Amino acid sequence: MSVTGEGQQPFLNDETVVLVAPTQVWSGRSGDYWSRPIHGLYHADWRLIRSAELRVDGLPIEVAGVATEPGRLIVRGLARSVDDHTADPRVLVEWRRTVEPGLVGERMRVVNGLTEVVRVPLELAFCIEFAEMQAIKEGRRRPVVVDVTMTDGEVRASDGVREVRLSARGAELSLTGSLA
């Protein structure tokens, strides 16, 4: 494990990147991005989203396999909190991330191998934070002030120059936490 201090460029060798210029998402193997200074969703020379965390029934998935190809990351993991108590796990979560210029798609699917129906809450929590890539490369977080609004099932954040929009077809959106 590496420790990146103030003024030091973050290591990239252990991270996962899905990139289709000028848009890129840096994450850990699990698909979550939050634990390393380089993690986040970038467009051009700006990080727009600092973190994204997937939770199934309130817990992270247990990663069983990861596949990458240009513009795509597929993470398959176990949802043990909703599985039965036998030795062989039978509830799988598949998280697909696709990146195109100016667009990132996140799709989750629960694959149920149990005989009974499973209803389980899926949560993908984002932290919006606009910051220049150069400041991040220098090991300095200098986020800029953004205006965040939620209307008509869409969250929008803007600093007056850049804008990010989050929407979730067939799901519920909510705003929590500090916007300061």
GROMACS .gro file of C-alpha atoms in nm:
model
  180
    1MET     CA    1   0.000   0.000   0.000
    2SER     CA    2   0.128   0.343  -0.088
    3VAL     CA    3   0.070   0.659   0.107
    4THR     CA    4   0.046   0.978  -0.094
    5GLY     CA    5   0.117   1.296   0.094
    6GLU     CA    6   0.051   1.661   0.025
    7GLY     CA    7   0.236   1.768  -0.289
    8GLN     CA    8   0.301   1.411  -0.410
    9GLN     CA    9   0.155   1.268  -0.729
   10PRO     CA   10  -0.070   0.966  -0.660
   11PHE     CA   11   0.045   0.623  -0.783
   12LEU     CA   12  -0.164   0.480  -1.066
   13ASN     CA   13  -0.025   0.127  -1.099
   14ASP     CA   14  -0.278  -0.046  -0.869
   15GLU     CA   15  -0.582   0.142  -0.996
   16THR     CA   16  -0.840   0.055  -1.260
   17VAL     CA   17  -0.915   0.306  -1.534
   18VAL     CA   18  -1.197   0.309  -1.786
   19LEU     CA   19  -1.108   0.571  -2.042
   20VAL     CA   20  -1.251   0.703  -2.367
   21ALA     CA   21  -1.093   1.044  -2.411
   22PRO     CA   22  -1.164   1.295  -2.279
   23THR     CA   23  -1.372   1.108  -2.016
   24GLN     CA   24  -1.223   0.866  -1.764
   25VAL     CA   25  -1.309   0.694  -1.437
   26TRP     CA   26  -1.034   0.585  -1.197
   27SER     CA   27  -1.134   0.329  -0.934
   28GLY     CA   28  -1.021   0.033  -0.731
   29ARG     CA   29  -1.072  -0.324  -0.851
   30SER     CA   30  -1.418  -0.331  -0.689
   31GLY     CA   31  -1.544  -0.051  -0.915
   32ASP     CA   32  -1.590   0.178  -0.613
   33TYR     CA   33  -1.392   0.497  -0.626
   34TRP     CA   34  -1.330   0.683  -0.304
   35SER     CA   35  -1.024   0.549  -0.123
   36ARG     CA   36  -0.733   0.687  -0.329
   37PRO     CA   37  -0.644   1.044  -0.424
   38ILE     CA   38  -0.662   0.969  -0.800
   39HIS     CA   39  -1.008   0.807  -0.782
   40GLY     CA   40  -1.295   0.984  -0.950
   41LEU     CA   41  -1.480   1.065  -1.268
   42TYR     CA   42  -1.287   1.307  -1.489
   43HIS     CA   43  -1.377   1.495  -1.801
   44ALA     CA   44  -1.095   1.673  -1.981
   45ASP     CA   45  -0.875   1.827  -1.710
   46TRP     CA   46  -1.135   1.826  -1.430
   47ARG     CA   47  -1.253   1.573  -1.175
   48LEU     CA   48  -1.629   1.617  -1.144
   49ILE     CA   49  -1.719   1.331  -0.912
   50ARG     CA   50  -1.479   1.234  -0.634
   51SER     CA   51  -1.643   0.910  -0.527
   52ALA     CA   52  -1.901   0.644  -0.606
   53GLU     CA   53  -1.982   0.352  -0.377
   54LEU     CA   54  -2.212   0.060  -0.454
   55ARG     CA   55  -2.397  -0.097  -0.162
   56VAL     CA   56  -2.629  -0.396  -0.170
   57ASP     CA   57  -2.854  -0.419   0.132
   58GLY     CA   58  -2.628  -0.158   0.291
   59LEU     CA   59  -2.302  -0.350   0.238
   60PRO     CA   60  -2.032  -0.356  -0.031
   61ILE     CA   61  -2.027  -0.654  -0.262
   62GLU     CA   62  -1.760  -0.920  -0.223
   63VAL     CA   63  -1.573  -0.905  -0.554
   64ALA     CA   64  -1.551  -1.240  -0.731
   65GLY     CA   65  -1.427  -1.128  -1.072
   66VAL     CA   66  -1.340  -0.823  -1.280
   67ALA     CA   67  -1.320  -0.778  -1.655
   68THR     CA   68  -1.206  -0.474  -1.847
   69GLU     CA   69  -1.210  -0.383  -2.212
   70PRO     CA   70  -1.183  -0.047  -2.386
   71GLY     CA   71  -1.450   0.181  -2.242
   72ARG     CA   72  -1.594  -0.081  -2.008
   73LEU     CA   73  -1.553  -0.233  -1.662
   74ILE     CA   74  -1.755  -0.531  -1.542
   75VAL     CA   75  -1.743  -0.627  -1.174
   76ARG     CA   76  -1.913  -0.942  -1.051
   77GLY     CA   77  -1.955  -0.987  -0.681
   78LEU     CA   78  -2.145  -1.175  -0.416
   79ALA     CA   79  -2.425  -1.029  -0.208
   80ARG     CA   80  -2.385  -1.251   0.094
   81SER     CA   81  -2.618  -1.043   0.312
   82VAL     CA   82  -2.917  -1.147   0.097
   83ASP     CA   83  -2.800  -1.498   0.009
   84ASP     CA   84  -2.910  -1.813   0.188
   85HIS     CA   85  -2.689  -1.976   0.452
   86THR     CA   86  -2.554  -2.260   0.240
   87ALA     CA   87  -2.184  -2.287   0.155
   88ASP     CA   88  -2.227  -2.195  -0.212
   89PRO     CA   89  -2.323  -1.833  -0.282
   90ARG     CA   90  -2.613  -1.798  -0.525
   91VAL     CA   91  -2.691  -1.424  -0.534
   92LEU     CA   92  -2.458  -1.239  -0.767
   93VAL     CA   93  -2.438  -0.867  -0.840
   94GLU     CA   94  -2.307  -0.748  -1.173
   95TRP     CA   95  -2.194  -0.385  -1.203
   96ARG     CA   96  -2.123  -0.259  -1.555
   97ARG     CA   97  -1.956   0.075  -1.616
   98THR     CA   98  -1.936   0.217  -1.967
   99VAL     CA   99  -1.751   0.531  -2.066
  100GLU     CA  100  -1.802   0.736  -2.380
  101PRO     CA  101  -1.683   1.089  -2.451
  102GLY     CA  102  -1.883   1.305  -2.207
  103LEU     CA  103  -2.094   1.017  -2.072
  104VAL     CA  104  -2.055   0.751  -1.802
  105GLY     CA  105  -2.315   0.480  -1.755
  106GLU     CA  106  -2.348   0.265  -1.444
  107ARG     CA  107  -2.577  -0.039  -1.455
  108MET     CA  108  -2.634  -0.289  -1.175
  109ARG     CA  109  -2.808  -0.626  -1.202
  110VAL     CA  110  -2.884  -0.884  -0.935
  111VAL     CA  111  -2.867  -1.245  -1.055
  112ASN     CA  112  -3.066  -1.469  -0.823
  113GLY     CA  113  -2.989  -1.841  -0.815
  114LEU     CA  114  -3.214  -1.905  -0.516
  115THR     CA  115  -3.553  -2.071  -0.545
  116GLU     CA  116  -3.729  -1.778  -0.373
  117VAL     CA  117  -3.761  -1.421  -0.497
  118VAL     CA  118  -3.506  -1.177  -0.355
  119ARG     CA  119  -3.583  -0.807  -0.320
  120VAL     CA  120  -3.279  -0.611  -0.222
  121PRO     CA  121  -3.199  -0.240  -0.209
  122LEU     CA  122  -2.915  -0.125  -0.436
  123GLU     CA  123  -2.755   0.209  -0.360
  124LEU     CA  124  -2.496   0.391  -0.569
  125ALA     CA  125  -2.382   0.696  -0.371
  126PHE     CA  126  -2.183   0.973  -0.543
  127CYS     CA  127  -1.984   1.263  -0.401
  128ILE     CA  128  -1.978   1.556  -0.642
  129GLU     CA  129  -1.659   1.757  -0.621
  130PHE     CA  130  -1.512   1.967  -0.902
  131ALA     CA  131  -1.131   1.988  -0.889
  132GLU     CA  132  -0.859   2.054  -1.145
  133MET     CA  133  -0.662   1.745  -1.248
  134GLN     CA  134  -0.333   1.930  -1.206
  135ALA     CA  135  -0.409   1.998  -0.839
  136ILE     CA  136  -0.492   1.629  -0.788
  137LYS     CA  137  -0.168   1.525  -0.962
  138GLU     CA  138   0.018   1.755  -0.725
  139GLY     CA  139  -0.148   1.585  -0.429
  140ARG     CA  140  -0.350   1.894  -0.340
  141ARG     CA  141  -0.730   1.895  -0.320
  142ARG     CA  142  -0.862   2.231  -0.426
  143PRO     CA  143  -1.231   2.179  -0.494
  144VAL     CA  144  -1.428   2.468  -0.642
  145VAL     CA  145  -1.770   2.583  -0.529
  146VAL     CA  146  -2.055   2.419  -0.719
  147ASP     CA  147  -2.428   2.480  -0.723
  148VAL     CA  148  -2.620   2.152  -0.679
  149THR     CA  149  -2.991   2.122  -0.759
  150MET     CA  150  -3.240   1.842  -0.798
  151THR     CA  151  -3.537   1.875  -1.031
  152ASP     CA  152  -3.748   1.632  -1.235
  153GLY     CA  153  -3.555   1.325  -1.124
  154GLU     CA  154  -3.216   1.467  -1.211
  155VAL     CA  155  -2.931   1.603  -0.997
  156ARG     CA  156  -2.730   1.882  -1.159
  157ALA     CA  157  -2.408   2.037  -1.036
  158SER     CA  158  -2.236   2.332  -1.199
  159ASP     CA  159  -1.959   2.578  -1.128
  160GLY     CA  160  -2.085   2.812  -1.402
  161VAL     CA  161  -1.847   2.664  -1.662
  162ARG     CA  162  -1.877   2.286  -1.623
  163GLU     CA  163  -2.187   2.082  -1.546
  164VAL     CA  164  -2.250   1.726  -1.436
  165ARG     CA  165  -2.592   1.559  -1.446
  166LEU     CA  166  -2.693   1.244  -1.261
  167SER     CA  167  -3.010   1.056  -1.346
  168ALA     CA  168  -3.136   0.708  -1.264
  169ARG     CA  169  -3.401   0.556  -1.487
  170GLY     CA  170  -3.643   0.349  -1.280
  171ALA     CA  171  -3.479   0.444  -0.950
  172GLU     CA  172  -3.514   0.703  -0.680
  173LEU     CA  173  -3.266   0.989  -0.645
  174SER     CA  174  -3.194   1.175  -0.324
  175LEU     CA  175  -2.955   1.447  -0.207
  176THR     CA  176  -2.782   1.405   0.125
  177GLY     CA  177  -2.477   1.547   0.296
  178SER     CA  178  -2.315   1.885   0.291
  179LEU     CA  179  -2.310   2.090  -0.024
  180ALA     CA  180  -2.062   2.338   0.121
   0.00000   0.00000   0.00000
